[in-house]
Amino acid sequence: MPDISLIQLVLANVAIAAGACLQGVAGYGIGTLSAPLLFLISPVLLPAPLVLNATLLTIFMLVRNRAALEVRQVRFAIGGGVIGVVLAGLTLSVLSSKGFELIFGILILAGVALSVGGLRPRLNATSSTIAGAASTYMGTITAIGGPPIALIYQNEKGPLVRANMSAFFLVASFLSLTALLFSGYLGRQELILFAATFPGVLVGFWLSGRLVHRVPFERLRPLILGIAAVAGIAALTRGLLTL
């Protein structure tokens, strides 16, 4: 069993349940909310165990919202995702544990900046390709791939957003897991941690089905981004102190 306590596993399941519920309601969020919390609980929970949980969640979400899926809208983002995962695999292959904390912190803060920056790119082939590449790069390394792809869907609403983003995240997750496997970040320990934490996904997804029309996502957004910023600063500080 990995070096993690029962209390940490319970907290990890709570963090994943919260992120899964948020993603079930808004279309993304398990990375943005759960990854920073998991890093504060124990860095061993990232990135592969959370990417595995996110993969399971996106399958559930795609089944729930399949009637609203428009494949033509996500094909360019998926193409960009292939580029992003290759770059992420190359990055991970040369990172030390100290370097991982540094880049983890930098990318989290970049995700927060994208979310609050006020950018409103149009949904087209170019923006989709760039967003797909950035999302998969960030998602592979930090398990936070939501902000870039969410930017291009911020003016869309409802089932279309949840369906199309789930389709993209599903493909991106499999690409990320491939990169993590070949770079040595996905092994027996990560599979054990996934097995110990996937109940959080089940609980969160179940809750989201009851809250999808009741939770005001925009009111929660400052809290979520605040948590992400704190974790990003913590990771960056830890990385700098161990240089």
Short mmCIF file of C-alpha atoms in Angstrom, two decimals, residues 23-202:
data_model
loop_
_atom_site.label_atom_id
_atom_site.label_comp_id
_atom_site.label_asym_id
_atom_site.label_seq_id
_atom_site.Cartn_x
_atom_site.Cartn_y
_atom_site.Cartn_z
CA GLN A 23 -18.01 18.61 -13.00
CA GLY A 24 -21.36 16.86 -13.20
CA VAL A 25 -23.06 20.23 -12.75
CA ALA A 26 -20.80 22.58 -14.73
CA GLY A 27 -19.10 20.32 -17.30
CA TYR A 28 -15.64 20.60 -15.75
CA GLY A 29 -14.14 20.96 -12.29
CA ILE A 30 -12.79 17.68 -10.95
CA GLY A 31 -9.29 18.82 -11.83
CA THR A 32 -9.68 22.47 -10.88
CA LEU A 33 -11.17 21.68 -7.46
CA SER A 34 -9.88 18.20 -6.56
CA ALA A 35 -6.27 18.39 -7.76
CA PRO A 36 -5.24 21.31 -5.50
CA LEU A 37 -6.95 19.67 -2.52
CA LEU A 38 -5.31 16.31 -3.25
CA PHE A 39 -1.91 17.96 -3.51
CA LEU A 40 -2.41 19.45 -0.05
CA ILE A 41 -3.56 16.05 1.30
CA SER A 42 -0.70 14.09 -0.31
CA PRO A 43 1.18 14.68 -3.60
CA VAL A 44 1.21 10.89 -4.28
CA LEU A 45 -2.46 11.25 -5.26
CA LEU A 46 -1.40 13.15 -8.41
CA PRO A 47 -1.47 13.11 -11.32
CA ALA A 48 -2.32 9.54 -12.42
CA PRO A 49 -4.83 8.52 -9.70
CA LEU A 50 -6.91 11.63 -10.35
CA VAL A 51 -6.67 11.25 -14.14
CA LEU A 52 -7.98 7.69 -13.75
CA ASN A 53 -10.87 8.98 -11.64
CA ALA A 54 -11.56 11.75 -14.15
CA THR A 55 -11.68 9.15 -16.94
CA LEU A 56 -14.31 7.17 -15.07
CA LEU A 57 -16.32 10.34 -14.43
CA THR A 58 -16.26 11.46 -18.06
CA ILE A 59 -17.63 8.07 -19.15
CA PHE A 60 -20.56 8.50 -16.76
CA MET A 61 -21.15 12.07 -17.93
CA LEU A 62 -20.97 11.20 -21.61
CA VAL A 63 -23.59 8.49 -21.15
CA ARG A 64 -25.85 10.91 -19.24
CA ASN A 65 -25.53 13.73 -21.82
CA ARG A 66 -25.04 11.68 -25.00
CA ALA A 67 -28.14 13.08 -26.71
CA ALA A 68 -26.59 16.58 -26.79
CA LEU A 69 -23.18 15.52 -28.18
CA GLU A 70 -21.91 17.24 -31.35
CA VAL A 71 -18.78 15.40 -32.43
CA ARG A 72 -17.88 17.88 -35.19
CA GLN A 73 -17.38 20.61 -32.59
CA VAL A 74 -14.79 18.67 -30.58
CA ARG A 75 -12.69 17.05 -33.32
CA PHE A 76 -10.27 19.99 -33.57
CA ALA A 77 -9.79 20.08 -29.79
CA ILE A 78 -9.01 16.36 -29.85
CA GLY A 79 -6.45 16.94 -32.60
CA GLY A 80 -4.80 19.62 -30.49
CA GLY A 81 -4.88 17.22 -27.56
CA VAL A 82 -2.56 14.84 -29.39
CA ILE A 83 0.02 17.63 -29.67
CA GLY A 84 -0.40 18.55 -26.01
CA VAL A 85 0.05 15.01 -24.71
CA VAL A 86 3.26 14.52 -26.71
CA LEU A 87 4.70 17.70 -25.21
CA ALA A 88 3.54 16.66 -21.73
CA GLY A 89 5.14 13.23 -22.08
CA LEU A 90 8.45 14.82 -23.06
CA THR A 91 8.21 17.20 -20.09
CA LEU A 92 7.47 14.42 -17.59
CA SER A 93 10.29 12.26 -18.91
CA VAL A 94 12.88 14.85 -17.85
CA LEU A 95 11.26 16.11 -14.62
CA SER A 96 12.63 15.31 -11.17
CA SER A 97 10.30 15.27 -8.13
CA LYS A 98 11.47 18.81 -7.31
CA GLY A 99 10.85 19.92 -10.86
CA PHE A 100 7.40 18.34 -10.79
CA GLU A 101 6.33 20.48 -7.83
CA LEU A 102 7.62 23.60 -9.56
CA ILE A 103 5.82 23.00 -12.84
CA PHE A 104 2.72 21.78 -11.00
CA GLY A 105 2.54 25.10 -9.14
CA ILE A 106 3.21 27.15 -12.27
CA LEU A 107 0.55 25.36 -14.32
CA ILE A 108 -2.07 25.59 -11.58
CA LEU A 109 -1.51 29.34 -11.32
CA ALA A 110 -1.65 29.56 -15.12
CA GLY A 111 -5.01 27.80 -15.02
CA VAL A 112 -6.30 30.25 -12.42
CA ALA A 113 -5.06 33.17 -14.53
CA LEU A 114 -6.86 31.80 -17.60
CA SER A 115 -10.06 31.45 -15.60
CA VAL A 116 -10.06 35.00 -14.26
CA GLY A 117 -8.39 36.73 -17.21
CA GLY A 118 -11.61 37.65 -18.98
CA LEU A 119 -10.60 36.09 -22.31
CA ARG A 120 -13.54 35.24 -24.56
CA PRO A 121 -12.18 33.42 -27.64
CA ARG A 122 -14.63 32.40 -30.34
CA LEU A 123 -15.42 28.71 -30.73
CA ASN A 124 -13.70 27.79 -34.01
CA ALA A 125 -11.13 25.37 -35.41
CA THR A 126 -8.08 27.42 -34.40
CA SER A 127 -9.20 28.20 -30.85
CA SER A 128 -10.33 24.60 -30.36
CA THR A 129 -6.96 23.20 -31.47
CA ILE A 130 -4.99 25.56 -29.22
CA ALA A 131 -7.31 24.96 -26.26
CA GLY A 132 -7.13 21.21 -26.79
CA ALA A 133 -3.33 21.23 -26.81
CA ALA A 134 -3.09 23.43 -23.70
CA SER A 135 -5.77 21.45 -21.86
CA THR A 136 -4.17 18.07 -22.48
CA TYR A 137 -0.68 19.35 -21.64
CA MET A 138 -1.88 20.77 -18.32
CA GLY A 139 -4.17 17.82 -17.63
CA THR A 140 -1.43 15.24 -18.12
CA ILE A 141 1.00 16.93 -15.74
CA THR A 142 -1.37 18.34 -13.12
CA ALA A 143 -4.77 16.65 -13.77
CA ILE A 144 -6.15 20.19 -14.24
CA GLY A 145 -7.10 20.41 -17.89
CA GLY A 146 -10.40 22.25 -17.58
CA PRO A 147 -9.57 25.97 -17.82
CA PRO A 148 -8.26 26.13 -21.43
CA ILE A 149 -11.09 24.11 -22.96
CA ALA A 150 -13.67 25.82 -20.73
CA LEU A 151 -12.65 29.19 -22.20
CA ILE A 152 -13.98 28.30 -25.63
CA TYR A 153 -17.24 26.92 -24.22
CA GLN A 154 -17.92 29.70 -21.72
CA ASN A 155 -20.68 31.22 -23.87
CA GLU A 156 -22.44 27.87 -24.37
CA LYS A 157 -24.83 26.44 -21.83
CA GLY A 158 -26.34 23.25 -20.49
CA PRO A 159 -26.17 19.71 -21.86
CA LEU A 160 -24.15 20.71 -24.96
CA VAL A 161 -21.27 21.92 -22.79
CA ARG A 162 -21.36 18.87 -20.54
CA ALA A 163 -21.58 16.45 -23.49
CA ASN A 164 -18.91 18.01 -25.71
CA MET A 165 -16.47 18.68 -22.88
CA SER A 166 -16.96 15.12 -21.62
CA ALA A 167 -16.20 13.75 -25.08
CA PHE A 168 -13.01 15.81 -25.24
CA PHE A 169 -11.96 14.95 -21.68
CA LEU A 170 -12.51 11.24 -22.30
CA VAL A 171 -10.15 11.17 -25.28
CA ALA A 172 -7.73 13.53 -23.52
CA SER A 173 -7.71 11.33 -20.42
CA PHE A 174 -6.75 8.24 -22.41
CA LEU A 175 -4.01 10.23 -24.15
CA SER A 176 -2.78 11.51 -20.77
CA LEU A 177 -2.77 8.02 -19.24
CA THR A 178 -0.67 6.77 -22.15
CA ALA A 179 1.87 9.54 -21.60
CA LEU A 180 1.89 8.91 -17.83
CA LEU A 181 2.43 5.19 -18.38
CA PHE A 182 5.40 5.60 -20.71
CA SER A 183 6.98 8.34 -18.57
CA GLY A 184 6.84 6.20 -15.41
CA TYR A 185 4.07 8.09 -13.60
CA LEU A 186 1.47 5.31 -13.86
CA GLY A 187 2.15 2.01 -12.14
CA ARG A 188 0.92 -0.34 -9.43
CA GLN A 189 0.89 2.35 -6.71
CA GLU A 190 -1.27 4.67 -8.79
CA LEU A 191 -3.73 1.87 -9.60
CA ILE A 192 -4.05 1.04 -5.89
CA LEU A 193 -4.72 4.69 -5.09
CA PHE A 194 -7.34 4.82 -7.85
CA ALA A 195 -9.06 1.74 -6.41
CA ALA A 196 -9.10 3.41 -2.99
CA THR A 197 -10.52 6.71 -4.22
CA PHE A 198 -12.96 5.96 -7.05
CA PRO A 199 -15.92 5.73 -4.59
CA GLY A 200 -15.62 9.53 -4.39
CA VAL A 201 -16.43 9.73 -8.11
CA LEU A 202 -19.53 7.57 -7.66
#
